[in-house]
GROMACS .gro file of C-alpha atoms in nm:
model
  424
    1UNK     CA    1  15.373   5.426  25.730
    2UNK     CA    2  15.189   5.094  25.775
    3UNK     CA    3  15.432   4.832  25.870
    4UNK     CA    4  15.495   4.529  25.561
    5UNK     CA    5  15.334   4.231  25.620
    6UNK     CA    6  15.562   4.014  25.442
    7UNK     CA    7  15.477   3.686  25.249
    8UNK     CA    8  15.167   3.598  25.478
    9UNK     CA    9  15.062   3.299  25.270
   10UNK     CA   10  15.369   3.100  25.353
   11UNK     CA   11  15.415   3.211  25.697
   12UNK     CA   12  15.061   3.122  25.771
   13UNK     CA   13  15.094   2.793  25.564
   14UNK     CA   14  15.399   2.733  25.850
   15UNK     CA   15  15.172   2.818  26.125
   16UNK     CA   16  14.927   2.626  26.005
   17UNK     CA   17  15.167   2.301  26.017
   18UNK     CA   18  15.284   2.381  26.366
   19UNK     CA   19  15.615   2.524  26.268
   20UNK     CA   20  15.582   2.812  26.502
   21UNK     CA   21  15.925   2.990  26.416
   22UNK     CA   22  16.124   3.033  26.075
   23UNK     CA   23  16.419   2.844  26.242
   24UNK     CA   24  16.143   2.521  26.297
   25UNK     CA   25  16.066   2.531  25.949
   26UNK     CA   26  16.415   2.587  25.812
   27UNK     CA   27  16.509   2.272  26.018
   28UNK     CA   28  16.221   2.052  25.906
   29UNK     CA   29  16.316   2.138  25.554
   30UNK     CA   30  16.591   2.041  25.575
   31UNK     CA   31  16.503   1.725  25.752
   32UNK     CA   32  16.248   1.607  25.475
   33UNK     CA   33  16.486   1.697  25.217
   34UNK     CA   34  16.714   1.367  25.360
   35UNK     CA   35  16.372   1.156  25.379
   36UNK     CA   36  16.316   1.255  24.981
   37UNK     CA   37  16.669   1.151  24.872
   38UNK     CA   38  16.755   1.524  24.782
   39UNK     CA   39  17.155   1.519  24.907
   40UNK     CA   40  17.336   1.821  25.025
   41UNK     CA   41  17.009   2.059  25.096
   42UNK     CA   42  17.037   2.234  25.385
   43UNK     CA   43  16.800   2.534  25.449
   44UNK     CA   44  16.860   2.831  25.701
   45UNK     CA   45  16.691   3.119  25.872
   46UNK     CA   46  16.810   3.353  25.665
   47UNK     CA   47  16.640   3.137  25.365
   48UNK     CA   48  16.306   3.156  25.536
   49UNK     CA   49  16.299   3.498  25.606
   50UNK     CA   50  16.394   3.575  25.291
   51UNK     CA   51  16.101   3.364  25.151
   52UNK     CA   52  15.907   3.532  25.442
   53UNK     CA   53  15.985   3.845  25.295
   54UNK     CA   54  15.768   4.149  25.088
   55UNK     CA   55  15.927   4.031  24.750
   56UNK     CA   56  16.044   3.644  24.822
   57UNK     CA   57  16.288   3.497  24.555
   58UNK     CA   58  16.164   3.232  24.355
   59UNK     CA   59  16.315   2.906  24.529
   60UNK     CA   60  16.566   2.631  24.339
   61UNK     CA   61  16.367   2.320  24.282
   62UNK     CA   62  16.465   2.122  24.540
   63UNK     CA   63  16.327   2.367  24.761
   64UNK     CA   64  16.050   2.421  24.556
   65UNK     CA   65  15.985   1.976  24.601
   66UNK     CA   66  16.046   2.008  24.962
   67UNK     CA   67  15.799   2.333  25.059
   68UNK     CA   68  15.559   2.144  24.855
   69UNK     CA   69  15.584   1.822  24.988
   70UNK     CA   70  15.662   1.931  25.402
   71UNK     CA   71  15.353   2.220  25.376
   72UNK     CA   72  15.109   2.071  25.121
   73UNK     CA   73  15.042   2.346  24.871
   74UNK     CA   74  15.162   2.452  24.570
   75UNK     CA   75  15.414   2.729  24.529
   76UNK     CA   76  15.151   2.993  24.410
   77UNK     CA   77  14.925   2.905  24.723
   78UNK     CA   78  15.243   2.961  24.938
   79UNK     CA   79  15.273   3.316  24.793
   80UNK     CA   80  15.530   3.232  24.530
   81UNK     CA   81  15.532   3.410  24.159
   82UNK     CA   82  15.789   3.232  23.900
   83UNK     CA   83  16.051   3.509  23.726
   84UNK     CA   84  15.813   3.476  23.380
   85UNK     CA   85  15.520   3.554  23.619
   86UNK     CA   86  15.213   3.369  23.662
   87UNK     CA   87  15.022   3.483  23.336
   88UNK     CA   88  15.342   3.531  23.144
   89UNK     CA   89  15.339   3.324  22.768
   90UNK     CA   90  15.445   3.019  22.858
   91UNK     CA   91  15.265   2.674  22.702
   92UNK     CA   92  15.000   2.547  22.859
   93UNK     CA   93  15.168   2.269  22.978
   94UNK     CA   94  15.472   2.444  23.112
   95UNK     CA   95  15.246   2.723  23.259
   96UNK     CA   96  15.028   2.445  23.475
   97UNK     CA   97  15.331   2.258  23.576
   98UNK     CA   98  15.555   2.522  23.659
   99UNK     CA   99  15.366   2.710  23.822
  100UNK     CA  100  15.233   2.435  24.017
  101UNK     CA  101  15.608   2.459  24.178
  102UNK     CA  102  15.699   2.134  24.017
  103UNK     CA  103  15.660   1.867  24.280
  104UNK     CA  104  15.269   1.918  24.291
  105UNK     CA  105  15.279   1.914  23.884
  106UNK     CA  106  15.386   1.555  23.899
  107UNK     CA  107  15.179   1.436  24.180
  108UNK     CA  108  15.440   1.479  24.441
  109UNK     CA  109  15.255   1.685  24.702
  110UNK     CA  110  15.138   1.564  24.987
  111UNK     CA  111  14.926   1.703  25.264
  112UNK     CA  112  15.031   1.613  25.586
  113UNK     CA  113  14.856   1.355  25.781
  114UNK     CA  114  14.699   1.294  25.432
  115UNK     CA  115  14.751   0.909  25.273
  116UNK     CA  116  14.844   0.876  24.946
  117UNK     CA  117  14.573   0.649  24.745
  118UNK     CA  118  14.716   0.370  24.506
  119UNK     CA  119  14.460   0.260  24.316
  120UNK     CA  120  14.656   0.167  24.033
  121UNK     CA  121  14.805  -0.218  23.945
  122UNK     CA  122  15.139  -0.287  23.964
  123UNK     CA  123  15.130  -0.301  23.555
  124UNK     CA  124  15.025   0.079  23.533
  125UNK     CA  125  15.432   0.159  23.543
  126UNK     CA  126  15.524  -0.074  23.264
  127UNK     CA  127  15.185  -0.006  23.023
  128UNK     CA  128  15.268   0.358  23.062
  129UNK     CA  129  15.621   0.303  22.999
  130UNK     CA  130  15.535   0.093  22.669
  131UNK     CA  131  15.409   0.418  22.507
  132UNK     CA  132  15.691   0.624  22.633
  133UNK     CA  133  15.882   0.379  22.442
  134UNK     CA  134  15.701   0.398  22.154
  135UNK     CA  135  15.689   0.757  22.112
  136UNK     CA  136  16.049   0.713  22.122
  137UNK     CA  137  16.092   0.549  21.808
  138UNK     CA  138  15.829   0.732  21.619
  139UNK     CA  139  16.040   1.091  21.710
  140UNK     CA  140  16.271   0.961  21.406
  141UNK     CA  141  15.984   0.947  21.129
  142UNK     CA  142  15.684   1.111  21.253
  143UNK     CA  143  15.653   1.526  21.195
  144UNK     CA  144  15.769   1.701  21.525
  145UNK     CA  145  15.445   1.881  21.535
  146UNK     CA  146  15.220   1.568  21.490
  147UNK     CA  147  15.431   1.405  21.770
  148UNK     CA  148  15.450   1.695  22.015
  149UNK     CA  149  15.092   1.689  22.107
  150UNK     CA  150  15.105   1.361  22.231
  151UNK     CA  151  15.426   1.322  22.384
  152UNK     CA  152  15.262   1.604  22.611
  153UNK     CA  153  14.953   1.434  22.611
  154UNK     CA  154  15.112   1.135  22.803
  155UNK     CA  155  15.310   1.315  23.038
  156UNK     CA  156  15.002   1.493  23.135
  157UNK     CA  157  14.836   1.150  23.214
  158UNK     CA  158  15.199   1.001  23.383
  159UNK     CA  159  15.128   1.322  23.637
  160UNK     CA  160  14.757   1.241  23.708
  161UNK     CA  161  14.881   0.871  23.756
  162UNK     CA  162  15.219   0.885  23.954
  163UNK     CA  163  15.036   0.990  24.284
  164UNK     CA  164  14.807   0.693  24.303
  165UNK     CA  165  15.115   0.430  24.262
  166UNK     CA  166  15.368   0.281  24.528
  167UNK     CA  167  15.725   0.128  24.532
  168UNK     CA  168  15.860   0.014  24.206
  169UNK     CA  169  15.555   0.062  23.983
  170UNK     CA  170  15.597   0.395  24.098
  171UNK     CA  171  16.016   0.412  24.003
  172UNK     CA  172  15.934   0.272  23.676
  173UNK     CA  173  15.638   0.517  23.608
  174UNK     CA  174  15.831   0.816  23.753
  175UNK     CA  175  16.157   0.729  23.509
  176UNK     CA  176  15.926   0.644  23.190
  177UNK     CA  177  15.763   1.007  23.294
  178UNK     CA  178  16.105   1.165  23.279
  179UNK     CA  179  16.201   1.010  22.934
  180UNK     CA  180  15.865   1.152  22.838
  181UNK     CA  181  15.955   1.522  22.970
  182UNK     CA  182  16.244   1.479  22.763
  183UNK     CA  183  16.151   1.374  22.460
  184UNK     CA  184  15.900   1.666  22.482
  185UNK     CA  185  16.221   1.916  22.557
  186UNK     CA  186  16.430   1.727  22.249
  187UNK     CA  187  16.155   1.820  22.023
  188UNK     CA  188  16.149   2.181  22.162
  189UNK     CA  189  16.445   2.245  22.136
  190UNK     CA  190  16.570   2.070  21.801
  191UNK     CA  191  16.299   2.024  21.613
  192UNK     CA  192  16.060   2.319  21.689
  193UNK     CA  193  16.334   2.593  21.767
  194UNK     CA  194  16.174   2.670  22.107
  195UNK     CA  195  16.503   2.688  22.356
  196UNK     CA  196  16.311   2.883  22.607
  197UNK     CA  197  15.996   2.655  22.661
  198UNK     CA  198  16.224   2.349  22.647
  199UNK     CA  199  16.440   2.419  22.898
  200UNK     CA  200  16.123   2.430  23.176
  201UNK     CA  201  15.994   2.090  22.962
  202UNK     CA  202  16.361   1.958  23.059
  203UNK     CA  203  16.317   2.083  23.467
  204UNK     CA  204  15.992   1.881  23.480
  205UNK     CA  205  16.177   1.567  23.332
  206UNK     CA  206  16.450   1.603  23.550
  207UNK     CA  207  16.231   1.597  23.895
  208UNK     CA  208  16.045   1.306  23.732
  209UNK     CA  209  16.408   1.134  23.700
  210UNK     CA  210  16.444   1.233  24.069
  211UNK     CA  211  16.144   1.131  24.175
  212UNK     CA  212  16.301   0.751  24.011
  213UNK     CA  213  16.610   0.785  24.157
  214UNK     CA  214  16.738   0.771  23.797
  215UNK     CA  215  17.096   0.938  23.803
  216UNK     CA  216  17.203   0.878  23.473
  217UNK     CA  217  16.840   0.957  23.297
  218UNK     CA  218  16.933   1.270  23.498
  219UNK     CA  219  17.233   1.338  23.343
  220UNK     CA  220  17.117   1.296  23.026
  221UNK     CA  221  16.865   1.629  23.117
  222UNK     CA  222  17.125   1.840  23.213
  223UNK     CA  223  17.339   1.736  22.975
  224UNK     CA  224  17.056   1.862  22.745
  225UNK     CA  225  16.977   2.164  22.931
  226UNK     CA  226  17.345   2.250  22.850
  227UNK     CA  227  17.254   2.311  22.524
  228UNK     CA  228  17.026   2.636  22.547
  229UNK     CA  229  17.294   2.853  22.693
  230UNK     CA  230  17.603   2.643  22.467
  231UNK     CA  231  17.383   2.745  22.151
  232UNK     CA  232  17.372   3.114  22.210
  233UNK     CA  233  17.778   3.151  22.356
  234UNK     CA  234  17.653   3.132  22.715
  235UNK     CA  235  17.990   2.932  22.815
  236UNK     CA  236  17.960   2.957  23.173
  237UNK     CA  237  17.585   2.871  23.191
  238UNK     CA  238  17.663   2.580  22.926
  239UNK     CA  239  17.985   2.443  23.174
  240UNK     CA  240  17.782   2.481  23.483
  241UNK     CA  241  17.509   2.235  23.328
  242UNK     CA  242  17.796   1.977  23.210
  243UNK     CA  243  17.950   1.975  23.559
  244UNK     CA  244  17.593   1.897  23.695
  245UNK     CA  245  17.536   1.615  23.391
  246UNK     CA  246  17.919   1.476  23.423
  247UNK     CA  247  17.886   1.477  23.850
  248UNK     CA  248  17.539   1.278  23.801
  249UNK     CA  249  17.673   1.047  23.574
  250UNK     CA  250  17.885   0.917  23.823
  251UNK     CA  251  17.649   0.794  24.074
  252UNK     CA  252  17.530   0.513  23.803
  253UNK     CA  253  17.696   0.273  23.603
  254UNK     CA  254  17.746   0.536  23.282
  255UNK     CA  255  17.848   0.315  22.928
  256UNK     CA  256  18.183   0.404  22.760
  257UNK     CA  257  17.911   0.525  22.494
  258UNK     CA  258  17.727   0.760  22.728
  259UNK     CA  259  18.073   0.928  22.885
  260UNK     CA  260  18.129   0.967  22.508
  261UNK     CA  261  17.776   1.184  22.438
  262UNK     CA  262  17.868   1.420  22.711
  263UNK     CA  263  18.173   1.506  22.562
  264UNK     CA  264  18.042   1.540  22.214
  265UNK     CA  265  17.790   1.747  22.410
  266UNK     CA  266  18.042   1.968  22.561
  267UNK     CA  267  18.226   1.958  22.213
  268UNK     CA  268  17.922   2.095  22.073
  269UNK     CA  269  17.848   2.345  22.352
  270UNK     CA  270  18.272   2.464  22.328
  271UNK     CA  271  18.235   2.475  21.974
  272UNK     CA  272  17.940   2.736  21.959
  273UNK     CA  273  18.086   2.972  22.209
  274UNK     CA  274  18.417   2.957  21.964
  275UNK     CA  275  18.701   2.763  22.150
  276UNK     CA  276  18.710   2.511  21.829
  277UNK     CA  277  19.020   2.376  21.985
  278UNK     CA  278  18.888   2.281  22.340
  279UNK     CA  279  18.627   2.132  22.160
  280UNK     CA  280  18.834   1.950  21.953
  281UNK     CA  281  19.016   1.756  22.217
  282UNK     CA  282  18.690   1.688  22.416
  283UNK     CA  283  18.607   1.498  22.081
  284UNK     CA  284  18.919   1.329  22.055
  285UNK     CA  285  18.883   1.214  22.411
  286UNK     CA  286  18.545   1.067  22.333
  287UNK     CA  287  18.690   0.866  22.061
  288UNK     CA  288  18.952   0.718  22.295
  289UNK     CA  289  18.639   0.640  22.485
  290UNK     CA  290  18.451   0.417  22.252
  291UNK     CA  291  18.776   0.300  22.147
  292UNK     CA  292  18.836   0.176  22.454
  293UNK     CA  293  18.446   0.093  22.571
  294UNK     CA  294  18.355  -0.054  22.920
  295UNK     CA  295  18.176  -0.317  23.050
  296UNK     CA  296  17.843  -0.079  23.099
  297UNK     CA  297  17.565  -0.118  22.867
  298UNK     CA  298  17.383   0.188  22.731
  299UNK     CA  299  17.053   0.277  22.866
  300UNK     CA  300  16.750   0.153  22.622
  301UNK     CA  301  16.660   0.574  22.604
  302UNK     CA  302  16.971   0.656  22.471
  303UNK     CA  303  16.938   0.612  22.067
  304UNK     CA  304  17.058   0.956  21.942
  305UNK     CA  305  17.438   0.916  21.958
  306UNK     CA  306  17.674   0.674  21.780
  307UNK     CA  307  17.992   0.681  21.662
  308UNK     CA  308  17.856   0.815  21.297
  309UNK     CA  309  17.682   1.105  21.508
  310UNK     CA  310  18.036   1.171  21.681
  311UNK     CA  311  18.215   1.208  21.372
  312UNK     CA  312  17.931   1.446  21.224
  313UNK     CA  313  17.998   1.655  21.547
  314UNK     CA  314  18.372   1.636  21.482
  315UNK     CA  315  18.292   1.719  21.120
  316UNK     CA  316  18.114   2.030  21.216
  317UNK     CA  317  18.386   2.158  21.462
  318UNK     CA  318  18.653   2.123  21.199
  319UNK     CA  319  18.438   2.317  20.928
  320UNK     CA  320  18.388   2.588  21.161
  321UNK     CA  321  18.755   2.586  21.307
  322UNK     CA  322  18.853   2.665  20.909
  323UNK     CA  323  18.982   2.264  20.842
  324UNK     CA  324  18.792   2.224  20.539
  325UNK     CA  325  18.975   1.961  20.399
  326UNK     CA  326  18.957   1.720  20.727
  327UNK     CA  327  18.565   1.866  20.805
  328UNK     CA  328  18.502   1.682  20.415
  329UNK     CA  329  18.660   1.400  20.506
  330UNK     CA  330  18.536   1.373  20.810
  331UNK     CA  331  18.187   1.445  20.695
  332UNK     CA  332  18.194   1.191  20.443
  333UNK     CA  333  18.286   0.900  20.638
  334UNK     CA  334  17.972   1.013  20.869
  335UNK     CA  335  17.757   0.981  20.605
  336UNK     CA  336  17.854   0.634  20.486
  337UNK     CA  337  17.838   0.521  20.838
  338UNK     CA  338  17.489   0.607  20.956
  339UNK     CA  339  17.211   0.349  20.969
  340UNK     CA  340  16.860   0.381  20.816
  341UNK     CA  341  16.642   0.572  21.026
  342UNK     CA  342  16.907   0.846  21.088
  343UNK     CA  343  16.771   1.078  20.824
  344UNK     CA  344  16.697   1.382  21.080
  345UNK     CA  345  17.063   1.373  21.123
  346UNK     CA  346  17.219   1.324  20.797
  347UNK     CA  347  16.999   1.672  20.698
  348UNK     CA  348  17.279   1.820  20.940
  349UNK     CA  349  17.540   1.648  20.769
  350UNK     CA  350  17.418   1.705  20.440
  351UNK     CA  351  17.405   2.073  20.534
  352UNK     CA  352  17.761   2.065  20.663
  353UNK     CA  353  17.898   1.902  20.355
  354UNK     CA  354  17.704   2.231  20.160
  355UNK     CA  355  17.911   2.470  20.384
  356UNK     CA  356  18.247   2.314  20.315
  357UNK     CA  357  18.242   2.316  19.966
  358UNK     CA  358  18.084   2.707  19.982
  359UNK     CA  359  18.342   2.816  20.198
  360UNK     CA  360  18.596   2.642  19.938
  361UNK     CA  361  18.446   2.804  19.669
  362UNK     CA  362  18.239   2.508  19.510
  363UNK     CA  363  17.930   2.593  19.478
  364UNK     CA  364  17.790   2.414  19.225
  365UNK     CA  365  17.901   2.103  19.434
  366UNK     CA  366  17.749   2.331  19.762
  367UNK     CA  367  17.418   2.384  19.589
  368UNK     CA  368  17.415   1.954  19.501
  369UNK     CA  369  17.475   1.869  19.919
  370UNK     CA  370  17.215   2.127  20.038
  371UNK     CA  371  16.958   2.052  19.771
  372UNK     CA  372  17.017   1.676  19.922
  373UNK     CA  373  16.930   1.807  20.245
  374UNK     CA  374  16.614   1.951  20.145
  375UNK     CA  375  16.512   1.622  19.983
  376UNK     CA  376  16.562   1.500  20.321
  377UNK     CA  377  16.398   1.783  20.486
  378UNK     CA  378  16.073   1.753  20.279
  379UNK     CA  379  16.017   1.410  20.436
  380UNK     CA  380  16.084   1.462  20.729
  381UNK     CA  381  16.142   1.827  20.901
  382UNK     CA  382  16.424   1.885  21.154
  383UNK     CA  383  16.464   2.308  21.264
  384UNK     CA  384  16.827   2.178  21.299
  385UNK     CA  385  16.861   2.090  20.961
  386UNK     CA  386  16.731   2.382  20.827
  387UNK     CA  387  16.947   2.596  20.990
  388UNK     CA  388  17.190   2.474  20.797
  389UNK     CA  389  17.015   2.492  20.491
  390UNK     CA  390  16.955   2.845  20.525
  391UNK     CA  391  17.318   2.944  20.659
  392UNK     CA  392  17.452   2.783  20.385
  393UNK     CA  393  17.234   3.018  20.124
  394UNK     CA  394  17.432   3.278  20.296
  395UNK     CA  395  17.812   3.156  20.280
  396UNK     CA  396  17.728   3.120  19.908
  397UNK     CA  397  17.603   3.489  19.893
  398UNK     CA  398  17.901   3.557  19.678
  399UNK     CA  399  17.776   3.336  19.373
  400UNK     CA  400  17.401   3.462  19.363
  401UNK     CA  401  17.429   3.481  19.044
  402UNK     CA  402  17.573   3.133  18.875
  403UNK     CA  403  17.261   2.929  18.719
  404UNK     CA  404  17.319   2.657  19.022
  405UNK     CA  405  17.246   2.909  19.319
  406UNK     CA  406  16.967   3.058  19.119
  407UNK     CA  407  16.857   2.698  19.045
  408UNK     CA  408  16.910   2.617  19.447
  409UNK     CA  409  16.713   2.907  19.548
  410UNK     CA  410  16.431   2.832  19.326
  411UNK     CA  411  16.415   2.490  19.528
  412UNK     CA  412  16.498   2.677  19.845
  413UNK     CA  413  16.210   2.906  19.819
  414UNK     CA  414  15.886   2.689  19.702
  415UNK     CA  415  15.601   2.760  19.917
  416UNK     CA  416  15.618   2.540  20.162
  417UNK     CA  417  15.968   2.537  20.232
  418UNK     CA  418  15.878   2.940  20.265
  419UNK     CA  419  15.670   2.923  20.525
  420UNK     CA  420  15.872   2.737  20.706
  421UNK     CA  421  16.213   2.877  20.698
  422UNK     CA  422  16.068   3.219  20.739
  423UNK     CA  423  15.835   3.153  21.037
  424UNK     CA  424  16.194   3.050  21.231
   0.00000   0.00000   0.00000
């Protein structure tokens, strides 16, 4: 039987850097893992050989950063294949970057004995961040799949540029390059219904954060990554993520208004996976929290939560947890409270609203809230708030038949709206 040769790429990749044994490179990894900022990595033998071995495991991304950076070639070069494999259907983007093993998609590898060239001014960081923050406002009024392209766009130029900057034009370009990442993820996940290919789009933003040294942009990731497993009743996946976000947000000044998020977050995450009563209380504690604010500003990224958004999570919770007459209430007041230029949002609350008064057998008054919603929805499309559109043409399944469901589904079902709900 011929003897297995193992992962020769990496081992002669280690050679090749003068780490002649697995226990020299296990120690310089974890060595350049202090020099990169990554805290609490600590690599061993065992590790190596494992990554050494016929059928090596796909390494956690800090590894992935460090092997990268300490041996100065991408993970497929060091004989690496990611779980979806190399020519599996992932986005272009996500397919280059990922597969890149993350560090070397943003710029981040570095061959040894190699200097990094800066070419760039010391402006490059805040022109690039100008457009990140321009892209953020236009997410609330421009069509998700107008905006995707170019949110993508730029991160794809924030990679090609991060390598050839230095110090804090770097920082600045690395956390505007995060933002960017997750923008890109937001409109994955919420507004084009693609969990999967968002949560990579959210890995790449949070190495960019880490690459900035940004621990609250990084909670805000995982935080968001919480919500792919939370929205298909993955609780331990979903509580494992809001550790992460909740331990991160610790390390930086975190506003009474951001502690509150993560909660709603959790809330939302509880709520899915069916412990309406945990969730409840998670909510109630985040109201005590901007009740009782801090002296911490919010970060300038954060303009998706408020307390209007908190109550339409509360207002959700309660409908599902069967307290119809509190979810109206509470519903209500959320719409009355939210500012111009919330519209994605109140599509979810209008939806809501619909649900209540189907499940309390109103649905003439059902049919009036969701028909709102696809007033809404016609200017401007959120997956999100279809979903609720279309659940609550189910809940009102038992009146098919009265002139206002017939009515609603005649609105429901023009062409374009068609197309769209079906292709979800």
């Amino acid at each position: 039987m011929p003897r297995p040769t193992g992962n020769v790429r990496l081992k002669a990749a280690r050679v090749a850097a003068g780490f002649n044994s697995q226990q020299d490179l296990a120690d310089a990894l974890t060595k350049a893992a202090s020099h990169l900022g990554i805290r609490g990595l600590s690599v061993g033998v065992r590790q190596v050989r494992r990554w050494e071995s016929d059928s090596p495991p796909w390494p956690q991304p800090d590894c992935q950063r460090v092997l990268v950076h300490l041996l100065g070639q991408s993970m497929d070069m060091l004989g690496f294949t990611p779980p979806w494999g190399s020519d599996g259907p992932k986005p272009e983007h996500i397919r280059r970057a990922m597969v890149g093993g993350g560090a070397a998609a943003l710029g981040l590898a570095v061959v040894p004995g190699q200097a990094v060239a800066a070419p760039q001014p010391a402006t490059a960081g805040a022109d690039f961040e100008a457009v990140t923050r321009s892209h953020r406002r236009l997410y609330w009024s421009v069509a998700p799949t107008k905006l995707h392209p170019a949110v993508i766009a730029h991160a794809t130029l924030g990679c090609a540029l991060l390598p050839e900057t230095t110090d804090s034009t770097r920082r600045t370009l690395a956390a505007a390059l995060g933002e960017t990442y997750l923008l890109a993820g937001r409109i994955e996940f919420f507004d084009l219904r693609e969990p999967s290919t968002a949560n990579d789009t959210l890995l790449l933003a949070l190495q960019a954060a880490g690459e900035a040294d940004d621990a609250l942009l990084g909670s805000a990731i995982i935080a968001h990554m919480a919500f792919v497993p939370g929205w298909v009743g993955d609780r331990d996946a979903a509580l494992e993520r809001m550790i992460a976000a909740r331990t991160y947000a610790r390390r930086a000044p975190a506003s009474a208004e951001f502690l509150a998020w993560l909660d709603a977050v959790e809330a939302e995450c509880e709520t899915r996976c069916g412990n309406t009563r945990t969730a409840l209380h998670l909510i109630s504690h985040a109201e005590d929290a901007l009740t009782a604010g801090n002296e911490h500003a919010s970060p300038e990224w954060m303009d998706w939560f408020s307390p209007a958004r908190l109550a339409a999570f509360k207002g959700n919770t309660q409908m599902i947890a069967g307290h119809l007459p509190q979810a109206r209430e509470t519903l209500l007041g959320a719409l009355d409270a939210m500012a111009p230029g919330e519209e994605k949002q109140r599509t979810v609350v209008y939806g809501d609203l619909a649900a209540v008064e189907a499940t309390s057998g109103n649905p003439e008054q059902a049919c009036k809230y969701a028909s709102q919603a696809l007033d809404q929805l016609a200017i401007t499309w959120y997956a999100t708030g279809m979903d609720r559109v279309r659940e609550v043409r189910r809940a009102l399944t038992p009146y098919q038949h009265e002139r206002c469901v017939r009515d609603y589904d005649d609105r429901l079902y023009d062409w374009s709206t068609t197309v769209r709900a079906l292709s979800r």
